[in-house]
Coordinates of N, CA and C in Angstrom, one line a residue:
Q1 N 17.5 41.4 67.7 CA 16.3 42.0 68.3 C 16.4 43.5 68.3
A2 N 17.5 44.0 68.6 CA 17.7 45.4 68.6 C 17.4 46.0 67.2
L3 N 17.9 45.3 66.2 CA 17.6 45.8 64.8 C 16.2 45.8 64.5
A4 N 15.4 44.7 64.9 CA 14.0 44.7 64.7 C 13.2 45.7 65.4
S5 N 13.6 46.0 66.6 CA 12.8 47.0 67.4 C 13.2 48.4 67.1
G6 N 14.3 48.6 66.4 CA 14.7 50.0 66.0 C 15.5 50.7 67.0
R7 N 15.8 50.0 68.2 CA 16.6 50.7 69.2 C 18.1 50.8 68.8
K8 N 18.7 51.9 69.3 CA 20.1 52.0 69.0 C 20.9 51.1 69.9
F9 N 22.0 50.6 69.4 CA 22.9 49.9 70.3 C 24.2 50.0 69.7
T10 N 25.2 49.7 70.5 CA 26.6 49.8 70.1 C 27.3 48.5 70.1
H11 N 28.2 48.3 69.3 CA 29.0 47.0 69.3 C 30.3 47.3 70.0
H12 N 30.4 46.8 71.2 CA 31.6 47.1 72.0 C 31.8 48.6 72.2
G13 N 30.6 49.3 72.3 CA 30.7 50.7 72.5 C 31.1 51.5 71.3
C14 N 31.0 50.9 70.0 CA 31.4 51.6 68.8 C 30.2 51.8 67.9
P15 N 29.8 53.0 67.7 CA 28.7 53.3 66.8 C 29.0 52.9 65.3
C16 N 30.2 53.0 64.9 CA 30.6 52.6 63.5 C 30.4 51.1 63.2
A17 N 30.7 50.3 64.2 CA 30.5 48.9 64.0 C 29.0 48.6 63.9
C18 N 28.2 49.3 64.6 CA 26.7 49.0 64.5 C 26.2 49.5 63.1
A19 N 26.7 50.5 62.6 CA 26.3 51.0 61.3 C 26.7 50.0 60.2
A20 N 27.8 49.4 60.4 CA 28.3 48.4 59.4 C 27.4 47.2 59.4
L21 N 27.0 46.7 60.6 CA 26.1 45.6 60.7 C 24.8 45.9 60.1
M22 N 24.3 47.1 60.3 CA 23.0 47.5 59.7 C 23.0 47.4 58.2
R23 N 24.2 47.9 57.6 CA 24.3 47.9 56.1 C 24.3 46.5 55.6
R24 N 25.1 45.6 56.3 CA 25.1 44.2 55.8 C 23.7 43.5 55.9
H25 N 23.0 43.8 56.9 CA 21.7 43.3 57.1 C 20.7 43.7 56.0
D26 N 20.8 45.0 55.6 CA 20.0 45.6 54.6 C 20.3 45.0 53.2
S27 N 21.6 44.8 53.0 CA 22.0 44.3 51.7 C 21.6 42.8 51.5
R28 N 21.6 42.0 52.6 CA 21.1 40.7 52.5 C 19.6 40.6 52.3
S29 N 18.9 41.5 52.9 CA 17.5 41.6 52.7 C 17.1 41.9 51.3
R30 N 17.9 42.9 50.7 CA 17.6 43.2 49.3 C 18.0 42.1 48.3
G31 N 19.0 41.3 48.7 CA 19.4 40.3 47.8 C 18.5 39.1 47.7
M32 N 17.7 38.8 48.7 CA 16.9 37.6 48.7 C 15.9 37.6 47.6
P33 N 15.1 38.6 47.4 CA 14.1 38.6 46.2 C 14.8 38.3 44.9
Q34 N 16.0 38.8 44.7 CA 16.7 38.6 43.4 C 16.9 37.1 43.2
T35 N 17.3 36.4 44.3 CA 17.5 34.9 44.1 C 16.2 34.2 43.7
T36 N 15.1 34.7 44.4 CA 13.8 34.1 44.0 C 13.5 34.3 42.6
R37 N 13.7 35.6 42.1 CA 13.4 35.9 40.7 C 14.2 35.0 39.7
R38 N 15.5 34.8 40.1 CA 16.3 33.9 39.2 C 15.7 32.5 39.2
G39 N 15.3 32.0 40.3 CA 14.6 30.7 40.4 C 13.4 30.7 39.5
D40 N 12.6 31.7 39.6 CA 11.3 31.8 38.8 C 11.7 31.8 37.3
S41 N 12.7 32.5 36.9 CA 13.0 32.6 35.5 C 13.5 31.2 35.0
R42 N 14.3 30.5 35.9 CA 14.7 29.2 35.5 C 13.5 28.3 35.3
G43 N 12.5 28.4 36.2 CA 11.3 27.5 36.1 C 10.6 27.8 34.8
R44 N 10.4 29.1 34.5 CA 9.7 29.5 33.3 C 10.5 28.9 32.1
G45 N 11.8 29.0 32.1 CA 12.6 28.5 31.0 C 12.4 27.0 30.7
R46 N 12.4 26.3 31.9 CA 12.1 24.8 31.7 C 10.8 24.6 31.1
G47 N 9.8 25.3 31.6 CA 8.4 25.2 31.0 C 8.4 25.4 29.5
D48 N 9.0 26.5 29.1 CA 9.0 26.9 27.7 C 9.7 25.8 26.9
C49 N 10.8 25.2 27.4 CA 11.5 24.1 26.7 C 10.6 22.9 26.5
E50 N 9.9 22.6 27.6 CA 9.0 21.4 27.5 C 7.9 21.6 26.5
E51 N 7.4 22.9 26.5 CA 6.3 23.1 25.5 C 6.8 23.0 24.1
R52 N 8.1 23.6 23.9 CA 8.7 23.5 22.5 C 8.9 22.0 22.2
R53 N 9.4 21.2 23.1 CA 9.6 19.8 22.8 C 8.3 19.1 22.5
D54 N 7.2 19.4 23.2 CA 5.9 18.8 22.9 C 5.4 19.2 21.5
D55 N 5.6 20.5 21.1 CA 5.3 21.0 19.8 C 6.1 20.3 18.7
D56 N 7.4 20.1 19.0 CA 8.2 19.4 18.0 C 7.8 18.0 17.8
G57 N 7.4 17.3 18.9 CA 7.0 15.9 18.8 C 5.7 15.8 18.0
D58 N 4.8 16.8 18.3 CA 3.5 16.8 17.5 C 3.8 16.9 16.0
R59 N 4.7 17.9 15.7 CA 5.0 18.1 14.3 C 5.6 16.9 13.6
R60 N 6.5 16.2 14.4 CA 7.1 15.0 13.8 C 6.1 13.9 13.6
R61 N 5.2 13.7 14.6 CA 4.1 12.7 14.4 C 3.2 13.0 13.2
D62 N 2.9 14.3 13.1 CA 2.1 14.7 11.9 C 2.8 14.5 10.6
D63 N 4.1 14.7 10.6 CA 4.9 14.5 9.3 C 4.9 13.0 9.0
R64 N 5.1 12.2 10.0 CA 5.1 10.7 9.8 C 3.8 10.2 9.3
G65 N 2.7 10.7 9.9 CA 1.4 10.3 9.4 C 1.1 10.8 8.0
S66 N 1.6 12.0 7.6 CA 1.4 12.5 6.3 C 2.2 11.6 5.3
R67 N 3.4 11.3 5.6 CA 4.2 10.4 4.7 C 3.6 9.1 4.5
R68 N 3.0 8.5 5.6 CA 2.4 7.2 5.5 C 1.2 7.2 4.6
R69 N 0.4 8.3 4.7 CA -0.8 8.4 3.9 C -0.4 8.6 2.4
E70 N 0.6 9.4 2.2 CA 1.1 9.6 0.8 C 1.7 8.3 0.2
D71 N 2.3 7.5 1.0 CA 2.9 6.2 0.5 C 1.7 5.3 0.1
V72 N 0.6 5.3 0.9 CA -0.5 4.4 0.6 C -1.1 4.9 -0.7
R73 N -1.3 6.2 -0.9 CA -1.9 6.7 -2.1 C -1.0 6.4 -3.3
T74 N 0.3 6.5 -3.1 CA 1.2 6.1 -4.2 C 1.1 4.6 -4.6
D75 N 1.1 3.8 -3.6 CA 0.9 2.3 -3.8 C -0.3 2.0 -4.6
R76 N -1.4 2.7 -4.2 CA -2.7 2.4 -4.9 C -2.6 2.9 -6.4
R77 N -2.0 4.0 -6.6 CA -1.8 4.5 -8.0 C -1.0 3.5 -8.8
D78 N 0.1 3.0 -8.2 CA 1.0 2.0 -8.9 C 0.2 0.7 -9.2
D79 N -0.6 0.3 -8.2 CA -1.4 -0.9 -8.5 C -2.4 -0.7 -9.6
R80 N -3.0 0.4 -9.7 CA -4.0 0.7 -10.8 C -3.2 0.7 -12.1
R81 N -2.0 1.3 -12.1 CA -1.3 1.4 -13.4 C -0.8 -0.1 -13.8
D82 N -0.4 -0.9 -12.8 CA 0.0 -2.2 -13.1 C -1.2 -3.0 -13.7
R83 N -2.4 -2.9 -13.1 CA -3.5 -3.7 -13.6 C -3.9 -3.2 -15.0
S84 N -3.8 -1.9 -15.2 CA -4.1 -1.4 -16.6 C -3.1 -1.9 -17.6
R85 N -1.8 -1.9 -17.2 CA -0.8 -2.4 -18.1 C -1.0 -3.9 -18.4
D86 N -1.4 -4.7 -17.3 CA -1.6 -6.1 -17.6 C -2.8 -6.3 -18.5
R87 N -3.8 -5.5 -18.4 CA -4.9 -5.7 -19.3 C -4.5 -5.3 -20.8
R88 N -3.7 -4.3 -20.9 CA -3.2 -4.0 -22.3 C -2.3 -5.1 -22.8
N89 N -1.5 -5.7 -21.9 CA -0.6 -6.7 -22.4 C -1.4 -8.0 -22.8
E90 N -2.5 -8.2 -22.1 CA -3.4 -9.4 -22.5 C -4.0 -9.2 -23.8
R91 N -4.3 -7.9 -24.2 CA -4.9 -7.7 -25.5 C -3.9 -7.4 -26.5
G92 N -2.6 -7.7 -26.3 CA -1.6 -7.5 -27.3 C -1.1 -6.1 -27.3
G93 N -1.3 -5.4 -26.2 CA -0.8 -4.0 -26.2 C -1.7 -3.0 -26.8
R94 N -2.9 -3.4 -27.3 CA -3.9 -2.5 -27.9 C -5.0 -2.2 -27.0
R95 N -5.7 -1.1 -27.2 CA -6.9 -0.8 -26.4 C -8.0 -1.7 -26.9
G96 N -9.0 -1.9 -25.9 CA -10.1 -2.7 -26.3 C -11.0 -2.1 -27.3
S97 N -11.6 -2.9 -28.1 CA -12.5 -2.4 -29.2 C -13.9 -2.1 -28.6
G98 N -14.2 -2.6 -27.4 CA -15.5 -2.5 -26.9 C -16.3 -3.7 -27.1
D99 N -15.8 -4.6 -27.9 CA -16.5 -5.9 -28.2 C -15.6 -7.0 -27.7
P100 N -16.0 -7.7 -26.5 CA -15.1 -8.7 -25.9 C -14.8 -9.8 -26.9
Q101 N -15.8 -10.1 -27.8 CA -15.6 -11.2 -28.7 C -14.4 -10.9 -29.7
K102 N -14.3 -9.6 -30.1 CA -13.2 -9.2 -31.0 C -11.9 -9.1 -30.1
D103 N -12.0 -8.7 -28.9 CA -10.8 -8.5 -28.1 C -10.2 -9.9 -27.8
A104 N -11.0 -10.9 -27.7 CA -10.4 -12.2 -27.5 C -9.4 -12.6 -28.6
E105 N -9.6 -12.2 -29.8 CA -8.7 -12.5 -30.8 C -7.3 -11.9 -30.6
D106 N -7.3 -10.7 -29.9 CA -6.0 -10.1 -29.5 C -5.2 -10.8 -28.5
L107 N -5.8 -11.8 -27.8 CA -5.1 -12.6 -26.8 C -4.2 -13.6 -27.5
N108 N -4.4 -13.8 -28.8 CA -3.5 -14.8 -29.5 C -2.2 -14.2 -29.9
D109 N -1.2 -15.0 -29.7 CA 0.2 -14.6 -30.0 C 0.6 -15.2 -31.4
P110 N 0.9 -14.4 -32.4 CA 1.2 -14.9 -33.7 C 2.4 -15.8 -33.7
N111 N 3.3 -15.7 -32.7 CA 4.4 -16.5 -32.6 C 4.2 -17.8 -31.8
E112 N 2.9 -18.0 -31.5 CA 2.6 -19.2 -30.7 C 1.5 -20.0 -31.5
P113 N 2.0 -20.9 -32.5 CA 1.0 -21.6 -33.3 C 0.3 -22.7 -32.6
D114 N 0.7 -23.1 -31.4 CA 0.1 -24.3 -30.8 C -1.1 -23.9 -29.9
F115 N -1.4 -22.6 -29.9 CA -2.5 -22.1 -29.0 C -3.3 -21.1 -29.8
H116 N -4.6 -21.3 -29.8 CA -5.5 -20.2 -30.4 C -6.8 -20.2 -29.7
I117 N -7.3 -19.0 -29.3 CA -8.5 -18.9 -28.5 C -9.5 -18.0 -29.2
I118 N -10.8 -18.3 -29.1 CA -11.8 -17.4 -29.6 C -13.0 -17.5 -28.6
I119 N -14.0 -16.6 -28.8 CA -15.2 -16.7 -28.1 C -16.3 -17.1 -29.0
E120 N -16.9 -18.2 -28.7 CA -18.0 -18.7 -29.6 C -19.4 -18.1 -29.1
G121 N -20.3 -18.0 -30.0 CA -21.6 -17.6 -29.7 C -22.1 -16.4 -30.6
P122 N -23.3 -16.0 -30.4 CA -24.3 -16.6 -29.4 C -24.9 -17.9 -29.9
N123 N -25.2 -18.7 -28.9 CA -25.9 -20.0 -29.3 C -27.4 -19.7 -29.3
A124 N -28.2 -20.8 -29.3 CA -29.6 -20.6 -29.3 C -30.2 -19.9 -28.1
T125 N -29.5 -20.0 -27.0 CA -30.0 -19.3 -25.8 C -29.2 -18.0 -25.6
H126 N -28.5 -17.5 -26.6 CA -27.8 -16.2 -26.6 C -26.7 -16.2 -25.5
C127 N -26.0 -17.3 -25.4 CA -24.9 -17.4 -24.5 C -23.6 -17.5 -25.3
F128 N -22.4 -17.2 -24.6 CA -21.1 -17.2 -25.2 C -20.2 -18.0 -24.3
R129 N -19.1 -18.5 -25.0 CA -18.1 -19.3 -24.2 C -16.7 -19.2 -24.9
A130 N -15.7 -19.3 -24.1 CA -14.3 -19.3 -24.6 C -14.0 -20.7 -25.1
S131 N -13.3 -20.7 -26.3 CA -13.0 -22.0 -26.9 C -11.5 -22.0 -27.3
V132 N -10.8 -23.0 -26.9 CA -9.3 -23.1 -27.2 C -9.0 -24.2 -28.1
E133 N -8.2 -23.9 -29.1 CA -7.7 -25.0 -29.9 C -6.2 -25.0 -29.7
M134 N -5.7 -26.1 -29.2 CA -4.2 -26.2 -28.8 C -3.7 -27.6 -29.2
V135 N -2.4 -27.7 -29.2 CA -1.7 -28.9 -29.5 C -1.5 -29.7 -28.2
K136 N -1.9 -30.9 -28.3 CA -1.7 -31.8 -27.1 C -0.4 -32.6 -27.4
P137 N 0.6 -32.4 -26.5 CA 1.9 -33.1 -26.7 C 1.7 -34.6 -26.7
E138 N 2.5 -35.3 -27.5 CA 2.5 -36.7 -27.5 C 3.3 -37.3 -26.4
K139 N 2.8 -38.4 -25.8 CA 3.5 -39.0 -24.7 C 4.3 -40.2 -25.1
T140 N 5.4 -40.4 -24.5 CA 6.2 -41.6 -24.8 C 5.7 -42.7 -23.8
F141 N 6.2 -43.9 -23.9 CA 5.8 -45.0 -23.1 C 6.2 -44.7 -21.6
A142 N 7.2 -43.8 -21.4 CA 7.6 -43.5 -20.0 C 6.8 -42.4 -19.5
G143 N 5.8 -41.9 -20.2 CA 4.9 -40.9 -19.7 C 5.4 -39.5 -19.9
K144 N 6.5 -39.3 -20.6 CA 7.1 -38.0 -20.9 C 6.7 -37.5 -22.2
A145 N 6.7 -36.1 -22.4 CA 6.3 -35.6 -23.7 C 7.4 -35.9 -24.7
S146 N 7.0 -36.3 -25.9 CA 8.0 -36.6 -26.9 C 8.4 -35.3 -27.6
S147 N 9.4 -35.3 -28.4 CA 9.9 -34.2 -29.1 C 9.1 -33.9 -30.4
G148 N 8.3 -34.9 -30.8 CA 7.5 -34.7 -32.0 C 6.3 -33.8 -31.7
R149 N 5.7 -33.3 -32.8 CA 4.5 -32.4 -32.7 C 3.3 -33.3 -32.4
G150 N 2.5 -32.9 -31.4 CA 1.3 -33.7 -31.0 C 0.1 -33.3 -31.9
S151 N -1.0 -33.8 -31.5 CA -2.3 -33.5 -32.2 C -3.0 -32.4 -31.6
K152 N -3.9 -31.7 -32.5 CA -4.6 -30.6 -32.0 C -5.9 -31.1 -31.3
M153 N -6.3 -30.3 -30.3 CA -7.4 -30.7 -29.5 C -8.2 -29.4 -29.1
R154 N -9.5 -29.5 -29.0 CA -10.3 -28.3 -28.7 C -10.8 -28.5 -27.3
V155 N -10.7 -27.4 -26.5 CA -11.2 -27.4 -25.1 C -12.1 -26.1 -25.0
T156 N -13.2 -26.3 -24.3 CA -14.1 -25.1 -24.2 C -14.5 -24.9 -22.7
A157 N -14.6 -23.7 -22.3 CA -15.2 -23.3 -21.0 C -16.7 -23.4 -21.1
A158 N -17.3 -23.1 -19.9 CA -18.8 -23.2 -19.9 C -19.4 -22.1 -20.6
W159 N -20.7 -22.3 -21.1 CA -21.4 -21.2 -21.7 C -21.7 -20.1 -20.6
Q160 N -21.6 -18.9 -21.0 CA -21.9 -17.8 -20.1 C -23.0 -16.9 -20.6
G161 N -23.6 -16.1 -19.8 CA -24.7 -15.3 -20.2 C -24.4 -14.0 -20.9
D162 N -23.1 -13.7 -21.0 CA -22.7 -12.5 -21.6 C -21.3 -12.6 -22.1
K163 N -20.9 -11.7 -23.1 CA -19.6 -11.8 -23.7 C -18.5 -11.4 -22.7
K164 N -18.7 -10.5 -21.8 CA -17.7 -10.1 -20.9 C -17.2 -11.2 -20.0
T165 N -18.2 -12.0 -19.5 CA -17.8 -13.2 -18.7 C -17.0 -14.2 -19.5
A166 N -17.5 -14.4 -20.7 CA -16.8 -15.4 -21.6 C -15.4 -14.9 -21.9
Y167 N -15.2 -13.6 -22.0 CA -13.9 -13.0 -22.3 C -13.0 -13.2 -21.1
R168 N -13.5 -13.0 -19.8 CA -12.7 -13.3 -18.7 C -12.2 -14.7 -18.6
D169 N -13.1 -15.7 -19.0 CA -12.7 -17.1 -19.1 C -11.5 -17.2 -20.1
A170 N -11.6 -16.5 -21.2 CA -10.6 -16.6 -22.3 C -9.3 -16.1 -21.7
V171 N -9.3 -15.0 -21.0 CA -8.1 -14.5 -20.4 C -7.5 -15.5 -19.4
D172 N -8.3 -16.1 -18.6 CA -7.8 -17.1 -17.7 C -7.1 -18.3 -18.4
L173 N -7.7 -18.7 -19.5 CA -7.2 -19.9 -20.2 C -5.9 -19.5 -20.9
T174 N -5.8 -18.2 -21.4 CA -4.6 -17.8 -22.0 C -3.4 -17.7 -21.0
K175 N -3.7 -17.2 -19.8 CA -2.7 -17.2 -18.8 C -2.3 -18.6 -18.4
A176 N -3.2 -19.5 -18.4 CA -2.9 -20.9 -18.0 C -1.9 -21.5 -19.1
W177 N -2.2 -21.2 -20.3 CA -1.3 -21.7 -21.4 C 0.2 -21.2 -21.2
K178 N 0.3 -19.9 -20.9 CA 1.6 -19.3 -20.7 C 2.3 -19.9 -19.4
R179 N 1.4 -20.3 -18.5 CA 2.0 -20.7 -17.2 C 2.4 -22.2 -17.3
G180 N 1.6 -23.0 -18.0 CA 2.0 -24.5 -17.9 C 1.5 -25.3 -19.1
G181 N 1.2 -24.6 -20.2 CA 0.9 -25.3 -21.4 C -0.4 -26.1 -21.4
F182 N -0.5 -27.2 -22.1 CA -1.7 -28.0 -22.3 C -2.3 -28.4 -21.0
D183 N -1.5 -29.0 -20.1 CA -2.1 -29.5 -18.8 C -2.7 -28.4 -18.0
E184 N -2.0 -27.3 -18.0 CA -2.6 -26.2 -17.1 C -3.9 -25.6 -17.7
V185 N -4.0 -25.6 -19.1 CA -5.2 -25.1 -19.7 C -6.3 -26.1 -19.4
Y186 N -6.1 -27.4 -19.4 CA -7.1 -28.4 -19.1 C -7.6 -28.3 -17.7
R187 N -6.6 -28.1 -16.8 CA -7.0 -27.9 -15.4 C -7.8 -26.6 -15.2
M188 N -7.4 -25.5 -15.9 CA -8.2 -24.3 -15.7 C -9.6 -24.4 -16.3
K189 N -9.7 -25.1 -17.4 CA -11.0 -25.3 -18.1 C -12.0 -26.0 -17.1
T190 N -11.5 -27.1 -16.4 CA -12.3 -27.8 -15.4 C -12.6 -26.9 -14.2
E191 N -11.7 -26.0 -13.8 CA -12.0 -25.1 -12.7 C -13.0 -24.1 -13.1
L192 N -13.0 -23.6 -14.3 CA -14.0 -22.6 -14.7 C -15.3 -23.2 -14.8
R193 N -15.4 -24.4 -15.3 CA -16.7 -25.1 -15.4 C -17.3 -25.4 -14.0
D194 N -16.4 -25.8 -13.1 CA -16.9 -26.0 -11.7 C -17.4 -24.8 -11.1
K195 N -16.7 -23.7 -11.3 CA -17.1 -22.4 -10.8 C -18.5 -21.9 -11.4
R196 N -18.6 -22.2 -12.7 CA -19.9 -21.8 -13.3 C -21.1 -22.5 -12.8
F197 N -20.9 -23.8 -12.5 CA -22.0 -24.6 -12.0 C -22.1 -24.8 -10.5
G198 N -21.2 -24.1 -9.8 CA -21.2 -24.1 -8.3 C -20.7 -25.4 -7.8
R199 N -19.8 -26.0 -8.5 CA -19.2 -27.3 -7.9 C -17.9 -27.0 -7.3
G200 N -17.5 -28.0 -6.4 CA -16.2 -27.9 -5.8 C -16.2 -26.9 -4.6
G201 N -15.0 -26.6 -4.1 CA -14.9 -25.7 -2.9 C -15.0 -24.3 -3.3

C-alpha cells in the first residue's frame, strides 16, 4: 500500500532495503507484458501452422481429383483405341472400303475353309442380309461330332433395310463362328432374326 500511495517508508528503519524492494517491484511489472507477448506469438504461430495444414490438405485433394480425372480420360482413350483395333481386326486388319457389302468379304479367313460369309442383296425391296455358308459337323450315334468332314449348309440372317445393319449381322455371325463353331452361328442367327422382328425378351 505504501508503494501504491507513493509514501516513503523504511524497512526496519533502512532506506536501502526499501529501495531494493522498489526495484524488484518495478522489474516484475516490466516483465509481465513480455510474458503476454510471448503467449500471443505462440498463438499466432499455431494459427499459421493450422492455415498451412489446411492449404496443404486442399492441395492434396486437388491433386487427387486431377489424377482421377486424368485416369478416366486415359481409360476412355484406351477403350476407343481397343474398339478401333477390334474393328480393324474384324475386317482383316484393313481399313473399310466404305461399302459394307465389300467389307463383309474381309471378314473371311483364308485359313478357315469351313466358314464363308457374304452380304446378299439388294432384293426386290432393296434390302440386304448376311448369309453364311459353313460346314455342319457330322454326328455319331452317340451325338458327338465325328472326325470326318461334314456337309455344307447355308444360314441367313433377316433382311435389313440397309447394308450397314446387314454388315453388323455379318460381324456377329463371324464372332459366333470363332466362339463356338456351327452351333453358335445357328444360335446367333436365331437371335438376330428374333431381334429384327421384335420377338423374345
